[in-house]
Amino acid sequence: EPEVTQTPSHQVTQMGQEVILRCVPISNHLYFYWYRQILGQKVEFLVSFYNNEISEKSEIFDDQFSVERPDGSNFTLKIRSTKLEDSAMYFCASRPSRGGDSPLHFGNGTRLTVT
Amino acid sequence: GENVEQHPSTLSVQEGDSAVIKCTYSDSASNYFPWYKQELGKGPQLIIDIRSNVGEKKDQRIAVTLNKTAKHFSLHITETQPEDSAVYFCAAWGTALIFGKGTTLSVSS
């Protein structure tokens, strides 16, 4: 079964540094998402992306965050100047269509640790 | 925006018992309600979903019910097994998929 793949599985960075988290969505999917999960807490929506544009974003997704689809397969999340509170699991997800009834498929996440 | 409340936060059952997890949502326009299972170190995995035009859906030992009038939906797991132990999240589709806070299910043998 096709799956969403994320790299790296674990990223350690120093406060103030930039990080790029990478995702390869399922190949025929058109809608892409990033979610964040702080340890032991719920999965929080960050941003959705379609047709090379942000569709929706949450209040968490401030100016330090950006997303990009640099080529036909990758989808990235950039955090410009990391803060301690950015430490979390970051999940990429994709779905084939926009309709609010098609399943969202998640990757296994990147654990970001900011020291 | 959409807000999803989930109860209980933890649930411990004996193997073979049933487990029920309940969620409420706030946005009456939401029309899609998936349930995800998350095991340690992994991403959420879809286990069952229900659309707003259906009141109940069953897949083997797992069933989900939806009451649109009351804006609540529930997950029912029958004949629980130790491998059902995980964190379960309900979610509702508003303008994005919004998750509840999760239920940690422990099944003891």
JSON list of C-alpha atoms in Angstrom, two decimals:
[
{"chain": "A", "resi": 1, "resn": "GLU", "atom": "CA", "xyz": [0.00, 0.00, 0.00]},
{"chain": "A", "resi": 2, "resn": "PRO", "atom": "CA", "xyz": [1.43, 3.43, -0.89]},
{"chain": "A", "resi": 3, "resn": "GLU", "atom": "CA", "xyz": [2.48, 5.52, 2.06]},
{"chain": "A", "resi": 4, "resn": "VAL", "atom": "CA", "xyz": [3.62, 8.99, 3.03]},
{"chain": "A", "resi": 5, "resn": "THR", "atom": "CA", "xyz": [7.33, 9.04, 3.83]},
{"chain": "A", "resi": 6, "resn": "GLN", "atom": "CA", "xyz": [9.10, 11.61, 5.98]},
{"chain": "A", "resi": 7, "resn": "THR", "atom": "CA", "xyz": [12.76, 12.37, 6.50]},
{"chain": "A", "resi": 8, "resn": "PRO", "atom": "CA", "xyz": [14.63, 12.61, 8.73]},
{"chain": "A", "resi": 9, "resn": "SER", "atom": "CA", "xyz": [12.97, 10.56, 11.45]},
{"chain": "A", "resi": 10, "resn": "HIS", "atom": "CA", "xyz": [14.75, 12.64, 14.11]},
{"chain": "A", "resi": 11, "resn": "GLN", "atom": "CA", "xyz": [16.28, 16.11, 13.80]},
{"chain": "A", "resi": 12, "resn": "VAL", "atom": "CA", "xyz": [18.21, 17.84, 16.54]},
{"chain": "A", "resi": 13, "resn": "THR", "atom": "CA", "xyz": [18.95, 21.53, 16.12]},
{"chain": "A", "resi": 14, "resn": "GLN", "atom": "CA", "xyz": [20.08, 24.48, 18.18]},
{"chain": "A", "resi": 15, "resn": "MET", "atom": "CA", "xyz": [17.74, 27.31, 19.01]},
{"chain": "A", "resi": 16, "resn": "GLY", "atom": "CA", "xyz": [17.76, 29.97, 16.30]},
{"chain": "A", "resi": 17, "resn": "GLN", "atom": "CA", "xyz": [18.79, 27.59, 13.54]},
{"chain": "A", "resi": 18, "resn": "GLU", "atom": "CA", "xyz": [16.72, 26.88, 10.43]},
{"chain": "A", "resi": 19, "resn": "VAL", "atom": "CA", "xyz": [15.39, 23.38, 9.79]},
{"chain": "A", "resi": 20, "resn": "ILE", "atom": "CA", "xyz": [13.71, 21.81, 6.79]},
{"chain": "A", "resi": 21, "resn": "LEU", "atom": "CA", "xyz": [11.49, 18.79, 7.26]},
{"chain": "A", "resi": 22, "resn": "ARG", "atom": "CA", "xyz": [10.85, 16.71, 4.18]},
{"chain": "A", "resi": 23, "resn": "CYS", "atom": "CA", "xyz": [7.91, 14.65, 3.03]},
{"chain": "A", "resi": 24, "resn": "VAL", "atom": "CA", "xyz": [7.05, 12.57, 0.00]},
{"chain": "A", "resi": 25, "resn": "PRO", "atom": "CA", "xyz": [3.26, 12.36, -0.23]},
{"chain": "A", "resi": 26, "resn": "ILE", "atom": "CA", "xyz": [1.42, 9.49, -1.90]},
{"chain": "A", "resi": 27, "resn": "SER", "atom": "CA", "xyz": [1.99, 9.91, -5.63]},
{"chain": "A", "resi": 28, "resn": "ASN", "atom": "CA", "xyz": [-1.54, 10.56, -6.91]},
{"chain": "A", "resi": 29, "resn": "HIS", "atom": "CA", "xyz": [-2.54, 12.79, -4.01]},
{"chain": "A", "resi": 30, "resn": "LEU", "atom": "CA", "xyz": [-3.14, 16.48, -4.59]},
{"chain": "A", "resi": 31, "resn": "TYR", "atom": "CA", "xyz": [-3.65, 17.95, -1.12]},
{"chain": "A", "resi": 32, "resn": "PHE", "atom": "CA", "xyz": [-0.88, 18.13, 1.43]},
{"chain": "A", "resi": 33, "resn": "TYR", "atom": "CA", "xyz": [-0.79, 18.95, 5.12]},
{"chain": "A", "resi": 34, "resn": "TRP", "atom": "CA", "xyz": [1.51, 19.47, 8.05]},
{"chain": "A", "resi": 35, "resn": "TYR", "atom": "CA", "xyz": [0.46, 18.71, 11.60]},
{"chain": "A", "resi": 36, "resn": "ARG", "atom": "CA", "xyz": [2.35, 19.02, 14.87]},
{"chain": "A", "resi": 37, "resn": "GLN", "atom": "CA", "xyz": [2.13, 16.93, 18.02]},
{"chain": "A", "resi": 38, "resn": "ILE", "atom": "CA", "xyz": [3.85, 18.14, 21.18]},
{"chain": "A", "resi": 39, "resn": "LEU", "atom": "CA", "xyz": [4.78, 15.17, 23.36]},
{"chain": "A", "resi": 40, "resn": "GLY", "atom": "CA", "xyz": [1.69, 13.63, 24.94]},
{"chain": "A", "resi": 41, "resn": "GLN", "atom": "CA", "xyz": [-0.69, 16.15, 23.43]},
{"chain": "A", "resi": 42, "resn": "LYS", "atom": "CA", "xyz": [-3.12, 16.19, 20.55]},
{"chain": "A", "resi": 43, "resn": "VAL", "atom": "CA", "xyz": [-2.33, 16.38, 16.88]},
{"chain": "A", "resi": 44, "resn": "GLU", "atom": "CA", "xyz": [-2.59, 20.04, 15.81]},
{"chain": "A", "resi": 45, "resn": "PHE", "atom": "CA", "xyz": [-3.24, 21.35, 12.32]},
{"chain": "A", "resi": 46, "resn": "LEU", "atom": "CA", "xyz": [-0.58, 23.68, 10.91]},
{"chain": "A", "resi": 47, "resn": "VAL", "atom": "CA", "xyz": [-1.21, 24.17, 7.20]},
{"chain": "A", "resi": 48, "resn": "SER", "atom": "CA", "xyz": [-2.81, 22.75, 4.09]},
{"chain": "A", "resi": 49, "resn": "PHE", "atom": "CA", "xyz": [-1.40, 23.13, 0.57]},
{"chain": "A", "resi": 50, "resn": "TYR", "atom": "CA", "xyz": [-2.86, 22.66, -2.88]},
{"chain": "A", "resi": 51, "resn": "ASN", "atom": "CA", "xyz": [-1.83, 23.71, -6.36]},
{"chain": "A", "resi": 52, "resn": "ASN", "atom": "CA", "xyz": [1.33, 25.35, -5.04]},
{"chain": "A", "resi": 53, "resn": "GLU", "atom": "CA", "xyz": [-0.57, 27.55, -2.62]},
{"chain": "A", "resi": 54, "resn": "ILE", "atom": "CA", "xyz": [-1.49, 27.50, 1.04]},
{"chain": "A", "resi": 55, "resn": "SER", "atom": "CA", "xyz": [-5.20, 26.69, 1.36]},
{"chain": "A", "resi": 56, "resn": "GLU", "atom": "CA", "xyz": [-5.62, 27.03, 5.09]},
{"chain": "A", "resi": 57, "resn": "LYS", "atom": "CA", "xyz": [-3.34, 27.72, 8.02]},
{"chain": "A", "resi": 58, "resn": "SER", "atom": "CA", "xyz": [-3.74, 27.75, 11.77]},
{"chain": "A", "resi": 59, "resn": "GLU", "atom": "CA", "xyz": [-2.65, 30.44, 14.19]},
{"chain": "A", "resi": 60, "resn": "ILE", "atom": "CA", "xyz": [0.36, 28.25, 15.01]},
{"chain": "A", "resi": 61, "resn": "PHE", "atom": "CA", "xyz": [1.64, 28.67, 11.46]},
{"chain": "A", "resi": 62, "resn": "ASP", "atom": "CA", "xyz": [3.21, 32.11, 11.87]},
{"chain": "A", "resi": 63, "resn": "ASP", "atom": "CA", "xyz": [5.88, 33.90, 9.86]},
{"chain": "A", "resi": 64, "resn": "GLN", "atom": "CA", "xyz": [8.65, 31.58, 11.01]},
{"chain": "A", "resi": 65, "resn": "PHE", "atom": "CA", "xyz": [7.03, 28.71, 9.10]},
{"chain": "A", "resi": 66, "resn": "SER", "atom": "CA", "xyz": [6.87, 28.19, 5.36]},
{"chain": "A", "resi": 67, "resn": "VAL", "atom": "CA", "xyz": [5.95, 25.32, 3.06]},
{"chain": "A", "resi": 68, "resn": "GLU", "atom": "CA", "xyz": [7.07, 24.48, -0.42]},
{"chain": "A", "resi": 69, "resn": "ARG", "atom": "CA", "xyz": [6.65, 21.84, -3.07]},
{"chain": "A", "resi": 70, "resn": "PRO", "atom": "CA", "xyz": [10.05, 22.22, -4.75]},
{"chain": "A", "resi": 71, "resn": "ASP", "atom": "CA", "xyz": [9.47, 19.46, -7.30]},
{"chain": "A", "resi": 72, "resn": "GLY", "atom": "CA", "xyz": [6.83, 16.93, -8.31]},
{"chain": "A", "resi": 73, "resn": "SER", "atom": "CA", "xyz": [7.35, 14.64, -5.36]},
{"chain": "A", "resi": 74, "resn": "ASN", "atom": "CA", "xyz": [8.61, 16.49, -2.28]},
{"chain": "A", "resi": 75, "resn": "PHE", "atom": "CA", "xyz": [6.74, 18.69, 0.17]},
{"chain": "A", "resi": 76, "resn": "THR", "atom": "CA", "xyz": [8.74, 20.59, 2.76]},
{"chain": "A", "resi": 77, "resn": "LEU", "atom": "CA", "xyz": [8.17, 22.49, 5.98]},
{"chain": "A", "resi": 78, "resn": "LYS", "atom": "CA", "xyz": [10.76, 25.11, 6.88]},
{"chain": "A", "resi": 79, "resn": "ILE", "atom": "CA", "xyz": [11.13, 26.63, 10.32]},
{"chain": "A", "resi": 80, "resn": "ARG", "atom": "CA", "xyz": [13.30, 29.74, 9.97]},
{"chain": "A", "resi": 81, "resn": "SER", "atom": "CA", "xyz": [14.52, 30.39, 13.49]},
{"chain": "A", "resi": 82, "resn": "THR", "atom": "CA", "xyz": [13.70, 27.52, 15.78]},
{"chain": "A", "resi": 83, "resn": "LYS", "atom": "CA", "xyz": [12.57, 28.04, 19.35]},
{"chain": "A", "resi": 84, "resn": "LEU", "atom": "CA", "xyz": [12.57, 25.58, 22.23]},
{"chain": "A", "resi": 85, "resn": "GLU", "atom": "CA", "xyz": [8.79, 25.32, 22.01]},
{"chain": "A", "resi": 86, "resn": "ASP", "atom": "CA", "xyz": [9.04, 24.09, 18.42]},
{"chain": "A", "resi": 87, "resn": "SER", "atom": "CA", "xyz": [10.20, 20.74, 19.80]},
{"chain": "A", "resi": 88, "resn": "ALA", "atom": "CA", "xyz": [7.52, 18.27, 18.70]},
{"chain": "A", "resi": 89, "resn": "MET", "atom": "CA", "xyz": [6.64, 15.53, 16.26]},
{"chain": "A", "resi": 90, "resn": "TYR", "atom": "CA", "xyz": [5.80, 16.93, 12.85]},
{"chain": "A", "resi": 91, "resn": "PHE", "atom": "CA", "xyz": [3.53, 14.86, 10.65]},
{"chain": "A", "resi": 92, "resn": "CYS", "atom": "CA", "xyz": [3.00, 15.24, 6.95]},
{"chain": "A", "resi": 93, "resn": "ALA", "atom": "CA", "xyz": [-0.25, 14.01, 5.45]},
{"chain": "A", "resi": 94, "resn": "SER", "atom": "CA", "xyz": [-1.86, 13.83, 2.04]},
{"chain": "A", "resi": 95, "resn": "ARG", "atom": "CA", "xyz": [-5.21, 13.07, 0.48]},
{"chain": "A", "resi": 96, "resn": "PRO", "atom": "CA", "xyz": [-6.34, 12.50, -3.10]},
{"chain": "A", "resi": 97, "resn": "SER", "atom": "CA", "xyz": [-9.17, 15.02, -3.31]},
{"chain": "A", "resi": 98, "resn": "ARG", "atom": "CA", "xyz": [-10.46, 18.15, -1.65]},
{"chain": "A", "resi": 99, "resn": "GLY", "atom": "CA", "xyz": [-13.80, 16.77, -0.62]},
{"chain": "A", "resi": 100, "resn": "GLY", "atom": "CA", "xyz": [-14.27, 16.74, 3.12]},
{"chain": "A", "resi": 101, "resn": "ASP", "atom": "CA", "xyz": [-14.78, 13.01, 3.10]},
{"chain": "A", "resi": 102, "resn": "SER", "atom": "CA", "xyz": [-11.59, 11.57, 1.68]},
{"chain": "A", "resi": 103, "resn": "PRO", "atom": "CA", "xyz": [-9.15, 10.02, 4.13]},
{"chain": "A", "resi": 104, "resn": "LEU", "atom": "CA", "xyz": [-6.02, 11.80, 5.25]},
{"chain": "A", "resi": 105, "resn": "HIS", "atom": "CA", "xyz": [-2.95, 9.54, 5.19]},
{"chain": "A", "resi": 106, "resn": "PHE", "atom": "CA", "xyz": [-0.15, 10.35, 7.62]},
{"chain": "A", "resi": 107, "resn": "GLY", "atom": "CA", "xyz": [3.56, 9.67, 7.59]},
{"chain": "A", "resi": 108, "resn": "ASN", "atom": "CA", "xyz": [5.41, 8.42, 10.64]},
{"chain": "A", "resi": 109, "resn": "GLY", "atom": "CA", "xyz": [6.67, 11.86, 11.50]},
{"chain": "A", "resi": 110, "resn": "THR", "atom": "CA", "xyz": [9.88, 13.74, 12.18]},
{"chain": "A", "resi": 111, "resn": "ARG", "atom": "CA", "xyz": [10.79, 14.25, 15.81]},
{"chain": "A", "resi": 112, "resn": "LEU", "atom": "CA", "xyz": [12.27, 17.75, 16.09]},
{"chain": "A", "resi": 113, "resn": "THR", "atom": "CA", "xyz": [14.33, 18.50, 19.17]},
{"chain": "A", "resi": 114, "resn": "VAL", "atom": "CA", "xyz": [15.44, 22.10, 19.69]},
{"chain": "A", "resi": 115, "resn": "THR", "atom": "CA", "xyz": [18.19, 22.55, 22.27]},
{"chain": "B", "resi": 1, "resn": "GLY", "atom": "CA", "xyz": [-13.44, 27.08, 13.77]},
{"chain": "B", "resi": 2, "resn": "GLU", "atom": "CA", "xyz": [-14.10, 23.47, 14.58]},
{"chain": "B", "resi": 3, "resn": "ASN", "atom": "CA", "xyz": [-13.50, 22.21, 18.13]},
{"chain": "B", "resi": 4, "resn": "VAL", "atom": "CA", "xyz": [-13.47, 18.52, 19.03]},
{"chain": "B", "resi": 5, "resn": "GLU", "atom": "CA", "xyz": [-13.80, 17.23, 22.58]},
{"chain": "B", "resi": 6, "resn": "GLN", "atom": "CA", "xyz": [-12.91, 13.60, 23.38]},
{"chain": "B", "resi": 7, "resn": "HIS", "atom": "CA", "xyz": [-13.58, 11.46, 26.46]},
{"chain": "B", "resi": 8, "resn": "PRO", "atom": "CA", "xyz": [-12.22, 9.65, 28.35]},
{"chain": "B", "resi": 9, "resn": "SER", "atom": "CA", "xyz": [-8.55, 10.58, 28.23]},
{"chain": "B", "resi": 10, "resn": "THR", "atom": "CA", "xyz": [-7.57, 7.12, 29.51]},
{"chain": "B", "resi": 11, "resn": "LEU", "atom": "CA", "xyz": [-9.45, 3.83, 29.38]},
{"chain": "B", "resi": 12, "resn": "SER", "atom": "CA", "xyz": [-8.37, 0.50, 30.86]},
{"chain": "B", "resi": 13, "resn": "VAL", "atom": "CA", "xyz": [-10.25, -2.70, 30.02]},
{"chain": "B", "resi": 14, "resn": "GLN", "atom": "CA", "xyz": [-9.75, -6.41, 30.35]},
{"chain": "B", "resi": 15, "resn": "GLU", "atom": "CA", "xyz": [-9.14, -8.46, 27.23]},
{"chain": "B", "resi": 16, "resn": "GLY", "atom": "CA", "xyz": [-12.47, -9.43, 25.70]},
{"chain": "B", "resi": 17, "resn": "ASP", "atom": "CA", "xyz": [-14.34, -6.44, 27.11]},
{"chain": "B", "resi": 18, "resn": "SER", "atom": "CA", "xyz": [-15.76, -3.64, 24.99]},
{"chain": "B", "resi": 19, "resn": "ALA", "atom": "CA", "xyz": [-14.35, -0.12, 24.87]},
{"chain": "B", "resi": 20, "resn": "VAL", "atom": "CA", "xyz": [-16.25, 3.04, 23.99]},
{"chain": "B", "resi": 21, "resn": "ILE", "atom": "CA", "xyz": [-14.75, 6.44, 23.24]},
{"chain": "B", "resi": 22, "resn": "LYS", "atom": "CA", "xyz": [-16.95, 9.50, 22.75]},
{"chain": "B", "resi": 23, "resn": "CYS", "atom": "CA", "xyz": [-16.42, 12.75, 20.92]},
{"chain": "B", "resi": 24, "resn": "THR", "atom": "CA", "xyz": [-18.37, 15.94, 20.35]},
{"chain": "B", "resi": 25, "resn": "TYR", "atom": "CA", "xyz": [-17.80, 18.58, 17.71]},
{"chain": "B", "resi": 26, "resn": "SER", "atom": "CA", "xyz": [-18.87, 22.18, 17.38]},
{"chain": "B", "resi": 27, "resn": "ASP", "atom": "CA", "xyz": [-19.19, 22.96, 13.67]},
{"chain": "B", "resi": 28, "resn": "SER", "atom": "CA", "xyz": [-22.55, 21.78, 12.34]},
{"chain": "B", "resi": 29, "resn": "ALA", "atom": "CA", "xyz": [-21.13, 22.00, 8.79]},
{"chain": "B", "resi": 30, "resn": "SER", "atom": "CA", "xyz": [-18.61, 19.22, 9.47]},
{"chain": "B", "resi": 31, "resn": "ASN", "atom": "CA", "xyz": [-19.45, 16.17, 7.40]},
{"chain": "B", "resi": 32, "resn": "TYR", "atom": "CA", "xyz": [-16.62, 13.70, 7.82]},
{"chain": "B", "resi": 33, "resn": "PHE", "atom": "CA", "xyz": [-15.50, 12.00, 11.03]},
{"chain": "B", "resi": 34, "resn": "PRO", "atom": "CA", "xyz": [-12.49, 9.68, 11.00]},
{"chain": "B", "resi": 35, "resn": "TRP", "atom": "CA", "xyz": [-10.89, 7.77, 13.85]},
{"chain": "B", "resi": 36, "resn": "TYR", "atom": "CA", "xyz": [-7.17, 7.25, 14.05]},
{"chain": "B", "resi": 37, "resn": "LYS", "atom": "CA", "xyz": [-5.04, 4.84, 16.04]},
{"chain": "B", "resi": 38, "resn": "GLN", "atom": "CA", "xyz": [-1.55, 5.94, 17.01]},
{"chain": "B", "resi": 39, "resn": "GLU", "atom": "CA", "xyz": [1.04, 3.49, 18.23]},
{"chain": "B", "resi": 40, "resn": "LEU", "atom": "CA", "xyz": [4.25, 4.57, 19.92]},
{"chain": "B", "resi": 41, "resn": "GLY", "atom": "CA", "xyz": [6.65, 6.27, 17.53]},
{"chain": "B", "resi": 42, "resn": "LYS", "atom": "CA", "xyz": [4.27, 6.17, 14.58]},
{"chain": "B", "resi": 43, "resn": "GLY", "atom": "CA", "xyz": [1.92, 8.48, 12.80]},
{"chain": "B", "resi": 44, "resn": "PRO", "atom": "CA", "xyz": [-1.86, 8.32, 13.15]},
{"chain": "B", "resi": 45, "resn": "GLN", "atom": "CA", "xyz": [-3.36, 5.46, 11.19]},
{"chain": "B", "resi": 46, "resn": "LEU", "atom": "CA", "xyz": [-6.94, 5.62, 9.95]},
{"chain": "B", "resi": 47, "resn": "ILE", "atom": "CA", "xyz": [-9.03, 2.77, 11.36]},
{"chain": "B", "resi": 48, "resn": "ILE", "atom": "CA", "xyz": [-12.57, 3.76, 10.43]},
{"chain": "B", "resi": 49, "resn": "ASP", "atom": "CA", "xyz": [-14.48, 6.80, 9.25]},
{"chain": "B", "resi": 50, "resn": "ILE", "atom": "CA", "xyz": [-18.07, 7.90, 8.89]},
{"chain": "B", "resi": 51, "resn": "ARG", "atom": "CA", "xyz": [-19.73, 10.45, 6.70]},
{"chain": "B", "resi": 52, "resn": "SER", "atom": "CA", "xyz": [-22.58, 12.68, 7.76]},
{"chain": "B", "resi": 53, "resn": "ASN", "atom": "CA", "xyz": [-25.23, 10.88, 5.72]},
{"chain": "B", "resi": 54, "resn": "VAL", "atom": "CA", "xyz": [-24.69, 7.67, 7.68]},
{"chain": "B", "resi": 55, "resn": "GLY", "atom": "CA", "xyz": [-25.61, 6.95, 11.29]},
{"chain": "B", "resi": 56, "resn": "GLU", "atom": "CA", "xyz": [-23.50, 3.88, 11.91]},
{"chain": "B", "resi": 57, "resn": "LYS", "atom": "CA", "xyz": [-20.67, 1.96, 10.30]},
{"chain": "B", "resi": 58, "resn": "LYS", "atom": "CA", "xyz": [-19.06, -1.30, 11.30]},
{"chain": "B", "resi": 59, "resn": "ASP", "atom": "CA", "xyz": [-15.83, -3.02, 10.32]},
{"chain": "B", "resi": 60, "resn": "GLN", "atom": "CA", "xyz": [-15.29, -6.31, 12.11]},
{"chain": "B", "resi": 61, "resn": "ARG", "atom": "CA", "xyz": [-14.73, -5.48, 15.81]},
{"chain": "B", "resi": 62, "resn": "ILE", "atom": "CA", "xyz": [-14.86, -1.73, 15.29]},
{"chain": "B", "resi": 63, "resn": "ALA", "atom": "CA", "xyz": [-17.98, 0.39, 14.89]},
{"chain": "B", "resi": 64, "resn": "VAL", "atom": "CA", "xyz": [-18.64, 4.10, 14.81]},
{"chain": "B", "resi": 65, "resn": "THR", "atom": "CA", "xyz": [-21.93, 5.88, 15.44]},
{"chain": "B", "resi": 66, "resn": "LEU", "atom": "CA", "xyz": [-22.83, 9.44, 14.54]},
{"chain": "B", "resi": 67, "resn": "ASN", "atom": "CA", "xyz": [-25.59, 11.66, 15.90]},
{"chain": "B", "resi": 68, "resn": "LYS", "atom": "CA", "xyz": [-25.58, 14.82, 13.79]},
{"chain": "B", "resi": 69, "resn": "THR", "atom": "CA", "xyz": [-28.36, 16.46, 15.74]},
{"chain": "B", "resi": 70, "resn": "ALA", "atom": "CA", "xyz": [-26.44, 16.17, 18.99]},
{"chain": "B", "resi": 71, "resn": "LYS", "atom": "CA", "xyz": [-23.08, 16.65, 17.24]},
{"chain": "B", "resi": 72, "resn": "HIS", "atom": "CA", "xyz": [-21.46, 13.64, 18.78]},
{"chain": "B", "resi": 73, "resn": "PHE", "atom": "CA", "xyz": [-19.88, 10.45, 17.52]},
{"chain": "B", "resi": 74, "resn": "SER", "atom": "CA", "xyz": [-18.49, 7.38, 19.21]},
{"chain": "B", "resi": 75, "resn": "LEU", "atom": "CA", "xyz": [-16.04, 4.56, 18.60]},
{"chain": "B", "resi": 76, "resn": "HIS", "atom": "CA", "xyz": [-16.91, 1.09, 19.83]},
{"chain": "B", "resi": 77, "resn": "ILE", "atom": "CA", "xyz": [-14.37, -1.70, 19.99]},
{"chain": "B", "resi": 78, "resn": "THR", "atom": "CA", "xyz": [-15.70, -5.14, 20.89]},
{"chain": "B", "resi": 79, "resn": "GLU", "atom": "CA", "xyz": [-13.75, -8.19, 22.07]},
{"chain": "B", "resi": 80, "resn": "THR", "atom": "CA", "xyz": [-10.70, -6.08, 22.82]},
{"chain": "B", "resi": 81, "resn": "GLN", "atom": "CA", "xyz": [-7.24, -7.61, 22.44]},
{"chain": "B", "resi": 82, "resn": "PRO", "atom": "CA", "xyz": [-3.87, -6.51, 23.87]},
{"chain": "B", "resi": 83, "resn": "GLU", "atom": "CA", "xyz": [-2.84, -5.29, 20.42]},
{"chain": "B", "resi": 84, "resn": "ASP", "atom": "CA", "xyz": [-5.70, -2.77, 20.55]},
{"chain": "B", "resi": 85, "resn": "SER", "atom": "CA", "xyz": [-3.68, -0.89, 23.18]},
{"chain": "B", "resi": 86, "resn": "ALA", "atom": "CA", "xyz": [-2.78, 2.49, 21.66]},
{"chain": "B", "resi": 87, "resn": "VAL", "atom": "CA", "xyz": [-3.86, 6.12, 21.60]},
{"chain": "B", "resi": 88, "resn": "TYR", "atom": "CA", "xyz": [-7.09, 6.72, 19.69]},
{"chain": "B", "resi": 89, "resn": "PHE", "atom": "CA", "xyz": [-8.00, 10.08, 18.19]},
{"chain": "B", "resi": 90, "resn": "CYS", "atom": "CA", "xyz": [-11.32, 11.22, 16.85]},
{"chain": "B", "resi": 91, "resn": "ALA", "atom": "CA", "xyz": [-11.38, 14.02, 14.31]},
{"chain": "B", "resi": 92, "resn": "ALA", "atom": "CA", "xyz": [-13.84, 16.18, 12.43]},
{"chain": "B", "resi": 93, "resn": "TRP", "atom": "CA", "xyz": [-13.48, 17.90, 9.13]},
{"chain": "B", "resi": 94, "resn": "GLY", "atom": "CA", "xyz": [-14.18, 21.63, 9.37]},
{"chain": "B", "resi": 95, "resn": "THR", "atom": "CA", "xyz": [-11.94, 23.65, 7.05]},
{"chain": "B", "resi": 96, "resn": "ALA", "atom": "CA", "xyz": [-9.21, 21.20, 8.03]},
{"chain": "B", "resi": 97, "resn": "LEU", "atom": "CA", "xyz": [-9.12, 17.94, 9.94]},
{"chain": "B", "resi": 98, "resn": "ILE", "atom": "CA", "xyz": [-9.28, 18.84, 13.63]},
{"chain": "B", "resi": 99, "resn": "PHE", "atom": "CA", "xyz": [-8.38, 16.24, 16.23]},
{"chain": "B", "resi": 100, "resn": "GLY", "atom": "CA", "xyz": [-9.58, 15.51, 19.73]},
{"chain": "B", "resi": 101, "resn": "LYS", "atom": "CA", "xyz": [-7.05, 15.20, 22.54]},
{"chain": "B", "resi": 102, "resn": "GLY", "atom": "CA", "xyz": [-6.84, 11.43, 22.33]},
{"chain": "B", "resi": 103, "resn": "THR", "atom": "CA", "xyz": [-7.73, 8.43, 24.48]},
{"chain": "B", "resi": 104, "resn": "THR", "atom": "CA", "xyz": [-5.05, 6.08, 25.75]},
{"chain": "B", "resi": 105, "resn": "LEU", "atom": "CA", "xyz": [-6.57, 2.61, 25.66]},
{"chain": "B", "resi": 106, "resn": "SER", "atom": "CA", "xyz": [-4.91, -0.13, 27.69]},
{"chain": "B", "resi": 107, "resn": "VAL", "atom": "CA", "xyz": [-6.09, -3.70, 27.25]},
{"chain": "B", "resi": 108, "resn": "SER", "atom": "CA", "xyz": [-4.78, -6.10, 29.85]},
{"chain": "B", "resi": 109, "resn": "SER", "atom": "CA", "xyz": [-4.74, -9.85, 29.36]}
]
